[in-house]
XYZ file of C-alpha atoms in Angstrom:
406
model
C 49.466 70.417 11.429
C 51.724 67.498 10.803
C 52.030 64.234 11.876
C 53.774 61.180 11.340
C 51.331 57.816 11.543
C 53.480 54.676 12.512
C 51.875 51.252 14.289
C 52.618 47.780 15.394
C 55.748 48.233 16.510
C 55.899 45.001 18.615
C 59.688 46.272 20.407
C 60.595 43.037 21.659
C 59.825 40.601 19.222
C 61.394 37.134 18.341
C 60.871 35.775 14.801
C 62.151 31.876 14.359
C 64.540 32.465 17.226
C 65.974 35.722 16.102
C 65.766 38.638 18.229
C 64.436 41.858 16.456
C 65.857 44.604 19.206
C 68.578 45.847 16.192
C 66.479 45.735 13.918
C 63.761 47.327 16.020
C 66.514 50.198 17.515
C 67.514 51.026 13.414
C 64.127 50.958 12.264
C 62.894 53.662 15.164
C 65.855 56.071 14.862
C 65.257 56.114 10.927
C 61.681 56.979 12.140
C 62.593 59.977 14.395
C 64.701 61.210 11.651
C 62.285 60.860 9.257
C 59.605 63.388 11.366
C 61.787 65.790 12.325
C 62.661 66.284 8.276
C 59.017 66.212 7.423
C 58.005 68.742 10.351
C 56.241 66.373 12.341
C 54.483 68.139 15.375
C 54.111 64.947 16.727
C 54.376 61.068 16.058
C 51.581 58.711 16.793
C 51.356 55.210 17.430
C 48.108 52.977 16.962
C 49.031 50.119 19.466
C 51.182 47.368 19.907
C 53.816 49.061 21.213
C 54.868 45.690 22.564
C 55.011 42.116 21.088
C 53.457 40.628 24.698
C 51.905 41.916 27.686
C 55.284 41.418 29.509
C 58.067 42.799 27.422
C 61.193 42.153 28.432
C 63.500 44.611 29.757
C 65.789 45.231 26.970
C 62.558 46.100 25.172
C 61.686 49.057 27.125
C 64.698 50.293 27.116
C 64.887 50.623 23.949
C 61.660 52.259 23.522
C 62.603 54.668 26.773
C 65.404 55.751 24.017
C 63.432 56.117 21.242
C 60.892 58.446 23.139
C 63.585 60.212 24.431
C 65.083 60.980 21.021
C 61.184 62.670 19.944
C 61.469 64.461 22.952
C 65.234 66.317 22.356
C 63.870 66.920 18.558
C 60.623 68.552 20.326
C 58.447 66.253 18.914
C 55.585 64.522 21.119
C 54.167 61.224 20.846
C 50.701 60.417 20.629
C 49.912 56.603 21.736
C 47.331 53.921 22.390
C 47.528 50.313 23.675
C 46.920 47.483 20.917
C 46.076 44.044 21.545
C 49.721 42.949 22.625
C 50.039 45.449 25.355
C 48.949 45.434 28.550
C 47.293 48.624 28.937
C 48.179 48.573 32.765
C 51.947 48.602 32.047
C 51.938 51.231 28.993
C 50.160 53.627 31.250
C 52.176 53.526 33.697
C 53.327 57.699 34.460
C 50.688 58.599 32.146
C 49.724 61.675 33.621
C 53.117 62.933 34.688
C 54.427 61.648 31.075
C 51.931 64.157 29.312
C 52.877 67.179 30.830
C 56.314 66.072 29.526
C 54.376 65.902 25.581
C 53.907 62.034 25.710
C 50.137 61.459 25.418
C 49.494 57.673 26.761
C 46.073 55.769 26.218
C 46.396 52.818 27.828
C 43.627 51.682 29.976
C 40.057 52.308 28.121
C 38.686 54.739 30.624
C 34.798 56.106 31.036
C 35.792 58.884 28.706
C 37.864 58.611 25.612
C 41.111 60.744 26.168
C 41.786 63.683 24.147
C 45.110 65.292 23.660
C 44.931 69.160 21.808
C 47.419 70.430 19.391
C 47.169 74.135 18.512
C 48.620 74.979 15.014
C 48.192 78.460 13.487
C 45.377 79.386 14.965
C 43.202 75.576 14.175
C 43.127 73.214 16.855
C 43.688 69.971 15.995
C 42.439 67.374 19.007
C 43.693 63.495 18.957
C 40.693 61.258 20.319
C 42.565 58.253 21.865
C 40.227 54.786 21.669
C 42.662 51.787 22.314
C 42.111 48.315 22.082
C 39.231 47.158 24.231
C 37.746 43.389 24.780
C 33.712 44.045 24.064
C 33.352 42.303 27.833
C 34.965 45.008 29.673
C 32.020 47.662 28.085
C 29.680 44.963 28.440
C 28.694 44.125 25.169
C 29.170 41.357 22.531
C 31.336 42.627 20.007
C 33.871 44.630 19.198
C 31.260 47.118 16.519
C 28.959 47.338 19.424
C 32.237 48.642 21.887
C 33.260 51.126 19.326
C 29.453 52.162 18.569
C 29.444 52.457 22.112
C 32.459 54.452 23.107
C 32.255 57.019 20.583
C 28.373 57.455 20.816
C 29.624 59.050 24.236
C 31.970 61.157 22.504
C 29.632 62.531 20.160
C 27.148 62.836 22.405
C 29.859 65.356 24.486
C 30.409 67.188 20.760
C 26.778 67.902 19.937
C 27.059 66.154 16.589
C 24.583 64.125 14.803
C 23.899 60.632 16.007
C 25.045 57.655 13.324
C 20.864 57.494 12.700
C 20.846 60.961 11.653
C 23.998 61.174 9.175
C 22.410 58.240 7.800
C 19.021 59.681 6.504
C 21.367 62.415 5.425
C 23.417 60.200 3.066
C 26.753 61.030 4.112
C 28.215 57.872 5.648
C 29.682 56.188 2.292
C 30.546 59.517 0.650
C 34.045 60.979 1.733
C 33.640 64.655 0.050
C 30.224 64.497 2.230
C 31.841 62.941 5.391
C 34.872 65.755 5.059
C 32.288 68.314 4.798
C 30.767 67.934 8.670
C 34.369 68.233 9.958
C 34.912 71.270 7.872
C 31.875 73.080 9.785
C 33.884 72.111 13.106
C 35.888 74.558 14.844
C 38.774 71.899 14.971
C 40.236 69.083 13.142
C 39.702 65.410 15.077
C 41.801 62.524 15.031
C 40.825 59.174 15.944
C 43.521 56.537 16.886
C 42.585 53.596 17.259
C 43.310 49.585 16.822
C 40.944 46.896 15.573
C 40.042 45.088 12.544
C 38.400 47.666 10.936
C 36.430 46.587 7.191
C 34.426 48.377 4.610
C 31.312 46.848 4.571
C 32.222 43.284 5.460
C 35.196 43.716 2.385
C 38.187 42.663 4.710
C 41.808 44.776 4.878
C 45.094 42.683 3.541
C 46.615 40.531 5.675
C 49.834 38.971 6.050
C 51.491 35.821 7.613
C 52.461 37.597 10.355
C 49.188 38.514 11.316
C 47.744 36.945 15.163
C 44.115 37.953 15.403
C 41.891 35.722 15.154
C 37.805 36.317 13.828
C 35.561 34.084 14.693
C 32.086 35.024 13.120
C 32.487 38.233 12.152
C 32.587 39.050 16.016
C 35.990 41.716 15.907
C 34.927 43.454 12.989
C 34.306 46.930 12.838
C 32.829 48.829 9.615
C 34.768 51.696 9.051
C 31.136 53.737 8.646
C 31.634 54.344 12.359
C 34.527 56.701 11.803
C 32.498 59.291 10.013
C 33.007 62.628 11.321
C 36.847 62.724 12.032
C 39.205 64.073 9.867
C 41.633 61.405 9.925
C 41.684 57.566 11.418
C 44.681 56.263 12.555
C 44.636 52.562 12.928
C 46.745 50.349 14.455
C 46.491 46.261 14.208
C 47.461 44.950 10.578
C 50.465 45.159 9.434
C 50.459 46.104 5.770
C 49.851 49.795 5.301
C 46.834 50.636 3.375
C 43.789 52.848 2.797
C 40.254 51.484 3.969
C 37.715 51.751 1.496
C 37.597 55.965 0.130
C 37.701 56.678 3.593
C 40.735 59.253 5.290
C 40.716 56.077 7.572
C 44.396 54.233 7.013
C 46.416 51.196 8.771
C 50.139 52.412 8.977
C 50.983 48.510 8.791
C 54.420 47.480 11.218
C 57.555 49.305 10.324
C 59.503 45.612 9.383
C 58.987 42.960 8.046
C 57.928 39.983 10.434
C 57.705 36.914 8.724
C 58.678 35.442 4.693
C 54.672 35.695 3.753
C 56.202 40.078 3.553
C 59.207 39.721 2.152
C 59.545 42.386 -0.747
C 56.722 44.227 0.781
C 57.849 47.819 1.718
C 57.041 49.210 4.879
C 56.085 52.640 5.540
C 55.236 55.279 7.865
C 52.378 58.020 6.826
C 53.064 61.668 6.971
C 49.219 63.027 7.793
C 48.999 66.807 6.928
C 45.934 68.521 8.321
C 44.909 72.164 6.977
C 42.056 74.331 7.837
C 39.607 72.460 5.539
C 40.300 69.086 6.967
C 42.793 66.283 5.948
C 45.322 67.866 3.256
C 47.461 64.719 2.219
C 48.491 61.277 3.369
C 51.815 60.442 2.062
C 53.294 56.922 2.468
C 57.456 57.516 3.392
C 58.849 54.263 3.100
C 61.316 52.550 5.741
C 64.070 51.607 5.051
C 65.452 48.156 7.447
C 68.544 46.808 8.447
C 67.962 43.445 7.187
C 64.952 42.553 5.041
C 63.306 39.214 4.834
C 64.032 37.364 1.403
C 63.455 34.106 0.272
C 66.030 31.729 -2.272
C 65.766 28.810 -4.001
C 67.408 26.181 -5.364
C 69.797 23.104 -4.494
C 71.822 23.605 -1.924
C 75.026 23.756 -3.921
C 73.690 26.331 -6.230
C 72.405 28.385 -3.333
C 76.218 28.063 -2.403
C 77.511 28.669 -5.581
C 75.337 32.032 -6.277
C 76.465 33.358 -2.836
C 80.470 32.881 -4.204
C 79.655 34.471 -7.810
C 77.791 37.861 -6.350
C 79.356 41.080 -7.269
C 80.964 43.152 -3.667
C 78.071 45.918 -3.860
C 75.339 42.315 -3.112
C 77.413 41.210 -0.425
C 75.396 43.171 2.486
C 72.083 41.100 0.825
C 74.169 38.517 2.886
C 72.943 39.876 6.157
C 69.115 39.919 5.435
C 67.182 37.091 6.854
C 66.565 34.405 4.485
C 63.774 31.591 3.990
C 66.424 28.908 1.700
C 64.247 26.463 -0.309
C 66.280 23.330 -0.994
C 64.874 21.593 -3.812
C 67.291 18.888 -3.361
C 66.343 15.148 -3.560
C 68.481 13.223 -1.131
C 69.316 13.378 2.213
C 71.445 16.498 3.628
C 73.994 16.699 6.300
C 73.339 19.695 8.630
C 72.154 22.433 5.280
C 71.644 25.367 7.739
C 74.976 25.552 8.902
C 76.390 24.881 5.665
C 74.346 27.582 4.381
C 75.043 29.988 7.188
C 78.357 30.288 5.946
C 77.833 32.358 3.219
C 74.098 33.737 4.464
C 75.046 34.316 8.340
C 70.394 35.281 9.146
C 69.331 31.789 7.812
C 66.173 31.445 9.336
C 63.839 28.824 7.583
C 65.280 25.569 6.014
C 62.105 24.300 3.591
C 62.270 21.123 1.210
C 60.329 21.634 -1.688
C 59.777 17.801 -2.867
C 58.587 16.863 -6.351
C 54.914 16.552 -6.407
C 54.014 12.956 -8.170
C 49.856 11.767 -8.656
C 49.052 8.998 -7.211
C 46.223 6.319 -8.380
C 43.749 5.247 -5.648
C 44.191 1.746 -7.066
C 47.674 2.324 -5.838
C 46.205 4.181 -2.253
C 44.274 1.077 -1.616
C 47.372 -1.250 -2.050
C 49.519 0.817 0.146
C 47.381 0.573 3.126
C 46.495 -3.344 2.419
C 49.809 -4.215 2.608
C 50.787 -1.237 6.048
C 47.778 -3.478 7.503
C 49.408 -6.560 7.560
C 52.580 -4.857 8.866
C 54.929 -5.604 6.221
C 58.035 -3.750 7.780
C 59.498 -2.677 4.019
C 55.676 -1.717 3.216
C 55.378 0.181 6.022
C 58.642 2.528 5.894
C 57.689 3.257 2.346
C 54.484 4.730 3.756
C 55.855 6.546 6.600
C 58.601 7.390 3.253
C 55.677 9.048 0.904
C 54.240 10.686 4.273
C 57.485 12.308 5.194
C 59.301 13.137 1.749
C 55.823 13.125 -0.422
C 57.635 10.959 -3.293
C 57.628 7.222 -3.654
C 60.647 5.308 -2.528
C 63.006 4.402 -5.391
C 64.164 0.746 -6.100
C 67.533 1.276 -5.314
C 66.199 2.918 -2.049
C 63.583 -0.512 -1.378
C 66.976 -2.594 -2.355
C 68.520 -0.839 0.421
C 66.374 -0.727 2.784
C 65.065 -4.688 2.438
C 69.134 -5.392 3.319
C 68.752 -3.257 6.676
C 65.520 -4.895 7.951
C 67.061 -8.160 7.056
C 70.482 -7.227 8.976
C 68.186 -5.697 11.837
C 65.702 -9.077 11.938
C 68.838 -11.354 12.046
């Protein structure tokens, strides 16, 4: 069987003011494409769905559409709430929707749901585990909800308890761990969404990343898994492999904020044989607009947008983080800027960094203490523009207080 892996979606989403719904629609229907070419009996997605609990209605629409499109290719979806959804509103229909060939975990119920896919003769079942809050199992952390919620579904399955594959050696060993799936009569799937690590060594984050850890207290080791052919997790947004395990993050399909621009984006094709997992393979997306930074002054900015050949004038459209490493003052740079790049986003000043002696530190505030007015603007000056006022700039200034004192 084959299936395409794709997470974080976050339909709905607004970064520095822009709306993402284009980006969002272009991004899914390159998806849709992209498993009915590979022969994808179905598409799953790890969570997040949504970028809030509450998406807007433009949002669902557009996500109404994209399920529709699976649907018409005879594809079915395969999904789970994440952290951003409200588990209430994705599974809404959820029963009526399945029967239709979308499989909804929304809610954490008292069993895990499991959705069955028959495939030459090997049945291949999807275990559905989506985000959960350790105080709605009653426990502390987020290890001790997993360890919890699929000690029941083992327990169901007959197989060995964690304790026993332990004495066994197999939980660090993935030839061993494929080997007790192998003696199954079917191939499992977890999905799943949480911040999973490989014994306490962390996944790669990026800017655009909105969990919190405190203590250690969301982590879950990915030792848990062992015993499914394939994980697929939902929750960070660069895709990557966890440890040796057949445990991966698909990572969001776009880019959503300058700490990813240049990283490419991808959705995993997941082939499943009779042995087990066959091959992950990483089919990168494609998007509309990507995220891209410049730098300079703002007239060479200007200047380099005039001199680019035709075939670099769609770059124009991607969203751009412009770093001004101008000195002086600016009149409106955004909108200049927007002229020739129309998805500005950021505006930064880089300012020159200069070392400062304490002996100097020490005078500065003696002098802000006694409220010298010219003092004092040069201070809020360094704070703001982290370079020392000029003399030309204290001449100035000195003439304005003056005017201003009478």
């Amino acid at each position: 069987m084959k299936f395409l892996h794709i997470a974080d979606l976050h339909i709905g989403k607004i970064v520095n003011d822009f709306s993402m719904l284009e980006d969002q629609r272009y991004i899914l229907s390159q998806i849709a494409d992209m498993a009915k070419a590979g022969g994808a009996k179905a598409v799953v997605i790890a969570g997040d769905v949504y970028d809030r609990a509450i998406p807007p209605a433009e949002a669902v629409t557009l996500f109404d559409g994209f399920l529709n499109e699976l649907s018409q290719m005879g594809i079915e979806a395969v999904m789970i709430s994440g952290n951003h959804d409200s588990p209430e509103r994705l599974s809404f229909g959820e029963s009526l929707l399945s029967r239709q060939g979308v499989h909804i975990a929304g809610i954490q119920k008292d069993a895990l749901t499991r959705v069955r896919f028959q495939e030459k003769g090997k049945e291949t079942e999807f275990v559905l585990l989506p985000f959960v809050k350790p105080a709605q199992v009653g426990v502390r952390t987020s290890q001790e909800a997993v360890e919890l919620l699929l000690k029941q579904y083992w327990e169901e399955e007959g197989m060995p308890e964690r304790e026993d594959a332990e004495d066994i050696g197999i939980l660090h060993k993935e030839k061993q761990q494929m080997q007790i799936s192998k003696t199954g009569k079917k191939n499992r799937v977890l999905v799943t969404h949480f911040f999973v690590t490989d014994a306490g060594r962390e996944p790669e984050l990026s800017e655009s990343e909105t969990t919190i850890h405190v203590g250690g207290l969301d982590n879950v080791d990915v030792s848990l898994f062992q015993g499914f052919d394939y994980v697929a997790l939902g929750h960070i947004h660069k895709p990557q492999r966890i440890g040796t395990y057949p445990v991966w993050y698909a990572g969001a399909p776009l880019q959503y904020s300058f700490g990813e621009a240049g990283m490419t984006k991808a959705a995993l094709m997941v082939t499943l044989d009779e042995q087990g997992l066959k091959e992950v393979e990483k089919l990168p997306l494609f998007p509309m607009r990507s995220m891209r930074k410049i730098e300079g002054t703002l007239k060479e900015l200007l200047e380099a947008a005039a001199e680019e050949y035709p075939e670099a004038q769609e770059n124009r459209q991607d969203y751009i983080q412009a770093v001004l490493t101008d000195q002086g003052e600016l009149i409106d740079p955004i909108g200049t800027l927007r002229s020739r790049y129309p998805n500005v986003m950021q505006i930064v000043r880089k300012e020159t960094e200069i070392s400062l002696l304490k002996e100097e530190s020490v005078q500065e505030h003696t002098i802000v203490e006694k409220k010298d007015t010219l003092a004092m603007f040069e201070a809020f000056y360094r704070e703001v523009r982290d370079a020392a006022l000029s003399d030309e700039g204290k001449e100035i200034m000195a003439d304005v207080i003056k005017e201003l004192e009478g």
